mmCIF file of C-alpha atoms in Angstrom:
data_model
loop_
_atom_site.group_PDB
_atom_site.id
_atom_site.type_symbol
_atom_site.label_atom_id
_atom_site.label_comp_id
_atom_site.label_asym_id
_atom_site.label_seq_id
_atom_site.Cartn_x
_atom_site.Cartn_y
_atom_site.Cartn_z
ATOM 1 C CA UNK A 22 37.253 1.321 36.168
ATOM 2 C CA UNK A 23 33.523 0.013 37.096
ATOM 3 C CA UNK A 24 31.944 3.439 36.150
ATOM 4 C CA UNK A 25 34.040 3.313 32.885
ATOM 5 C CA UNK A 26 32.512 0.125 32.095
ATOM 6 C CA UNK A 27 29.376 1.476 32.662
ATOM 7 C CA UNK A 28 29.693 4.191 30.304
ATOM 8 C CA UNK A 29 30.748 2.350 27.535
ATOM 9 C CA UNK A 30 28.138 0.005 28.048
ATOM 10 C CA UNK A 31 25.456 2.833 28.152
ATOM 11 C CA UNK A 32 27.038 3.947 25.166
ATOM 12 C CA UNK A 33 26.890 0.972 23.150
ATOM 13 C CA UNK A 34 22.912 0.498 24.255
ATOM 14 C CA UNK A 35 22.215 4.124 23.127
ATOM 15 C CA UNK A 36 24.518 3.607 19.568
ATOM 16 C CA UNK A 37 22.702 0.212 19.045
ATOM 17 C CA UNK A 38 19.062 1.642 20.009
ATOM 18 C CA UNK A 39 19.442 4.849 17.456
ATOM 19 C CA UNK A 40 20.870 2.351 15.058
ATOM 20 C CA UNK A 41 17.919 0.278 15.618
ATOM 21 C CA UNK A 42 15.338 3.676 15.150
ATOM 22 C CA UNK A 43 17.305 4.821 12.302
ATOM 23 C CA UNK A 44 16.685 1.689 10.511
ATOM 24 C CA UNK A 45 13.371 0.808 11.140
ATOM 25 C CA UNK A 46 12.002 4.891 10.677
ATOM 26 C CA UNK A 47 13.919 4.408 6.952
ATOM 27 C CA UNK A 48 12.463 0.152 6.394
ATOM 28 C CA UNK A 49 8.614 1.845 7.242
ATOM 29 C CA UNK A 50 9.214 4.967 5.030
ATOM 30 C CA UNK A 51 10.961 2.991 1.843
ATOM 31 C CA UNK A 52 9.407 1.747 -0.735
ATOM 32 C CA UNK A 53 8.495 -2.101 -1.530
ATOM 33 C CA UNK A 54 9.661 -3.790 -4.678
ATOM 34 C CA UNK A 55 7.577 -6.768 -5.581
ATOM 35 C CA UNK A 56 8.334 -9.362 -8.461
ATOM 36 C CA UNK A 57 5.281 -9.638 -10.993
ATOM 37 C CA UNK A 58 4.980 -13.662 -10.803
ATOM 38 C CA UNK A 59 2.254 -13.823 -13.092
ATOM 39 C CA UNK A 60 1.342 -12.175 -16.145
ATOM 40 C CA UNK A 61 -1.620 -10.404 -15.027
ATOM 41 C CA UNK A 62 0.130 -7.082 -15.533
ATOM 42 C CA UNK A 63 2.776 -6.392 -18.021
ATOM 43 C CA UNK A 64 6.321 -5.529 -16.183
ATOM 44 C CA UNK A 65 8.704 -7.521 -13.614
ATOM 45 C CA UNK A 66 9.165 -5.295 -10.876
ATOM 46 C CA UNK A 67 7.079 -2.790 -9.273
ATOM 47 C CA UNK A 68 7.872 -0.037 -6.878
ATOM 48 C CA UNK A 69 4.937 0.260 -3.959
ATOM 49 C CA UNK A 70 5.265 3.814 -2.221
ATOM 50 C CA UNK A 71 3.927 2.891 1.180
ATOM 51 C CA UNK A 72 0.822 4.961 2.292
ATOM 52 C CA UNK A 73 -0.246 6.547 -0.960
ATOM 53 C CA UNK A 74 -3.910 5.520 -1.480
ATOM 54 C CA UNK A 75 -4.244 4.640 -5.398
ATOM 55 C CA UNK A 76 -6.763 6.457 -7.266
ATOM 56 C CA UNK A 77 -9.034 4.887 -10.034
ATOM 57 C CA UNK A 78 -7.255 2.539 -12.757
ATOM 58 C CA UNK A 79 -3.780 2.921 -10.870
ATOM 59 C CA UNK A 80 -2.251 -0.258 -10.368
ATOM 60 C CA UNK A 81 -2.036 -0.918 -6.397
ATOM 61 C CA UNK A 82 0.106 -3.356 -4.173
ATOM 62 C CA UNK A 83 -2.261 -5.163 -1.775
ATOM 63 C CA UNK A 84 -2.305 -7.427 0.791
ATOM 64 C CA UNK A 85 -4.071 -10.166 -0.358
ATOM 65 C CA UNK A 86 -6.860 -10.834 1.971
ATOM 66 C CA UNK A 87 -7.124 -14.752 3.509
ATOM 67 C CA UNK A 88 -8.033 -16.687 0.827
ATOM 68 C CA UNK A 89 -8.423 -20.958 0.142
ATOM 69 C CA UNK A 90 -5.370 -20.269 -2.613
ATOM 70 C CA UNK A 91 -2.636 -17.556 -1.532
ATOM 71 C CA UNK A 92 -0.698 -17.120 1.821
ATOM 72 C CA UNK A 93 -2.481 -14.504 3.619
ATOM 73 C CA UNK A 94 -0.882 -11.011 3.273
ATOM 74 C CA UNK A 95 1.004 -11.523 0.181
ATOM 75 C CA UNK A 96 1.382 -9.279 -2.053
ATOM 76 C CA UNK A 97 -0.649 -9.147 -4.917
ATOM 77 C CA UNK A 98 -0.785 -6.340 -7.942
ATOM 78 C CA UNK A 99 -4.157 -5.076 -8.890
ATOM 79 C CA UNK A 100 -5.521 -2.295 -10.472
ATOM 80 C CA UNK A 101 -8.350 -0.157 -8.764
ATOM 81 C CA UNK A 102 -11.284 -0.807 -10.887
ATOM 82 C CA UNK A 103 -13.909 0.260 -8.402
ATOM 83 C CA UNK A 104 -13.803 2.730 -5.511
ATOM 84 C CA UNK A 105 -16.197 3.898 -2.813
ATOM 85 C CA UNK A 106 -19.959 4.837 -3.824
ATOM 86 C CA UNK A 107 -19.700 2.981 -7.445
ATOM 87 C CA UNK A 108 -22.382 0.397 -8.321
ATOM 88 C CA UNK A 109 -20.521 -3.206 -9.000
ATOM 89 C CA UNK A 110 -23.492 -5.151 -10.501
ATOM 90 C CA UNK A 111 -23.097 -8.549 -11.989
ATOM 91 C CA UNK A 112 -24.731 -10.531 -14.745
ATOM 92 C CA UNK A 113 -24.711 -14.291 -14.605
ATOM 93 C CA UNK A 114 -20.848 -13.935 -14.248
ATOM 94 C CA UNK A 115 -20.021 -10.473 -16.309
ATOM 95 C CA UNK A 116 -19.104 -7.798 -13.738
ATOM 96 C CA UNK A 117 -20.003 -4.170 -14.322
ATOM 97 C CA UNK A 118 -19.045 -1.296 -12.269
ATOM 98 C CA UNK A 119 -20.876 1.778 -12.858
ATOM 99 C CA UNK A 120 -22.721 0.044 -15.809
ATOM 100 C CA UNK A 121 -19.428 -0.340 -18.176
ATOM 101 C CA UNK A 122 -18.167 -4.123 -18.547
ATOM 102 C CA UNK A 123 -15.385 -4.966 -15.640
ATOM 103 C CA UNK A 124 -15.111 -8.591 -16.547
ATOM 104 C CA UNK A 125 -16.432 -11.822 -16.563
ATOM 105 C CA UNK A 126 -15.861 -14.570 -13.556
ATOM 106 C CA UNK A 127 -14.771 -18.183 -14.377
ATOM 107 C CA UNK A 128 -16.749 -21.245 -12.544
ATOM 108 C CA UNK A 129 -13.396 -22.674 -11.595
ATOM 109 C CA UNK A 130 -9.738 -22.340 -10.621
ATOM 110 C CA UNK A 131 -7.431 -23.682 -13.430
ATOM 111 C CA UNK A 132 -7.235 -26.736 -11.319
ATOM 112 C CA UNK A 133 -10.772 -27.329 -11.248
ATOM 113 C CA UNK A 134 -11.888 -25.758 -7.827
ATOM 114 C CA UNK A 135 -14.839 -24.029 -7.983
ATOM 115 C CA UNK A 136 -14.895 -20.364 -7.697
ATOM 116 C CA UNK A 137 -17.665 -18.279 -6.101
ATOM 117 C CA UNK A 138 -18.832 -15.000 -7.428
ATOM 118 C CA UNK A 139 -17.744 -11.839 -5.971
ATOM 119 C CA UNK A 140 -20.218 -8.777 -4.055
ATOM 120 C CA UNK A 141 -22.321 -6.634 -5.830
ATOM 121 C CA UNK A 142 -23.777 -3.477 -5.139
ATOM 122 C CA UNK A 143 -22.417 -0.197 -3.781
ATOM 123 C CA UNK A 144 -18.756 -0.144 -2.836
ATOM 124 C CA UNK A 145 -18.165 0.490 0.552
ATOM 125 C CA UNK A 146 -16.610 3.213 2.201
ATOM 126 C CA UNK A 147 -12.404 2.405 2.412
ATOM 127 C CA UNK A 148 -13.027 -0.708 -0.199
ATOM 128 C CA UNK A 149 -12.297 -1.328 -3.164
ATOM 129 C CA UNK A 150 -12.847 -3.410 -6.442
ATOM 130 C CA UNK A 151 -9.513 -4.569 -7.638
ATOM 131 C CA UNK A 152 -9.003 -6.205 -11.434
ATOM 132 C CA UNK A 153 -6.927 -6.584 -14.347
ATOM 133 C CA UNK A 154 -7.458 -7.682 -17.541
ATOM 134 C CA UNK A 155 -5.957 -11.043 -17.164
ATOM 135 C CA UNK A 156 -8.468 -13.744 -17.754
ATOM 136 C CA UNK A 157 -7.207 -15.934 -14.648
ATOM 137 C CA UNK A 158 -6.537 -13.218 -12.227
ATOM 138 C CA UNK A 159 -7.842 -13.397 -8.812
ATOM 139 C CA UNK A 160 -9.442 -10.701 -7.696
ATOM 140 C CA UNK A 161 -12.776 -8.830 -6.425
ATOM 141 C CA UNK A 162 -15.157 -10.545 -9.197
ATOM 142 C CA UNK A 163 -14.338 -13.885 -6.682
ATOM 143 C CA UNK A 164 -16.137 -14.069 -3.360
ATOM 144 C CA UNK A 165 -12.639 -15.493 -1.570
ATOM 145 C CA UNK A 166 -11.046 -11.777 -2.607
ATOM 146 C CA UNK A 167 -13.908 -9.943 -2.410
ATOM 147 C CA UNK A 168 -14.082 -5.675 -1.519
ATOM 148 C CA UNK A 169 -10.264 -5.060 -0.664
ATOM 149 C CA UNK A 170 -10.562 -2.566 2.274
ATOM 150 C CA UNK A 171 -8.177 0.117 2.757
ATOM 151 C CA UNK A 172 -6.253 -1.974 5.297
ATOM 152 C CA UNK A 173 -5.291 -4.367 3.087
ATOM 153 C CA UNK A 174 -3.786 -1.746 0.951
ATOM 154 C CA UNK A 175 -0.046 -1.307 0.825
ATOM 155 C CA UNK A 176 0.090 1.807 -1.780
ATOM 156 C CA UNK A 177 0.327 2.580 -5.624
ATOM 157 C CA UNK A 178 2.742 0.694 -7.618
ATOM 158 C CA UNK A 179 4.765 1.816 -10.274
ATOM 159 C CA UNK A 180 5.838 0.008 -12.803
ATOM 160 C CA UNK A 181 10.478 -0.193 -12.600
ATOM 161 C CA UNK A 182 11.187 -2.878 -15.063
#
């Protein structure tokens, strides 16, 4: 009866382990959905396929880096303005990348904060200049966002909804 017990219990260790690999192997290999909450990009919902680097103008999940406004690590939806070995250069507060207009940086947060401007110069290697068009979006023309390196990116998003 004691080595039947102890059968069963190995049993239900090994079903609850491969259980346990199963779902974590299919969690790291899903995709991410992430809710839009601003309206920095047109669409609600975007699909983030884990591990694909973005390429130029693709929009990107990231991981926003630690910043004075935004938990650290959430996510944030950006497109990939600049990438490694372009020239970000920046005039007063207009940002160019490559010499064609990026954007211009606001003095202040909405709430009156002041905002400092982002790098300039040549993009690192595995960083990258992240935008979009929205005229209060935080991103790489501010000094708290800065170069997003590769290890704050999550993947490409595609627009779902």
């Amino acid at each position: 009866m004691a080595r039947l017990k102890k059968l069963f219990t190995a049993l239900i260790i090994t079903g609850a382990t491969s259980i346990s690999v199963t779902m974590l192997v299919i969690a790291l290999c899903s995709p991410w959905y992430v809710t839009n909450i601003d309206q920095s990009l047109p669409g609600l919902f975007y699909q983030i396929e884990r591990g694909e680097l973005p390429k130029r103008n693709d929009v990107a999940g990231i991981s926003v880096p630690k910043n004075p406004y935004y938990p650290e690590g959430a996510p944030f939806l950006k497109i990939i303005r600049g990438v490694p070995g372009d020239v970000v250069t920046c005039d007063g507060r207009r940002f160019f990348i490559n010499g064609v207009f990026a954007g211009e940086a606001k003095k202040q947060t909405q709430r009156g904060n002041p905002l400092t401007l982002g790098p300039s110069g040549v993009i690192p290697p595995d960083s990258y200049f992240v935008w979009t068009p929205h005229k209060d979006s935080y991103d790489s023309r501010y000094g708290e966002v800065g170069w997003v390196t590769k290890q704050h990116i999550l993947g490409t998003a595609r627009r779902v909804l």
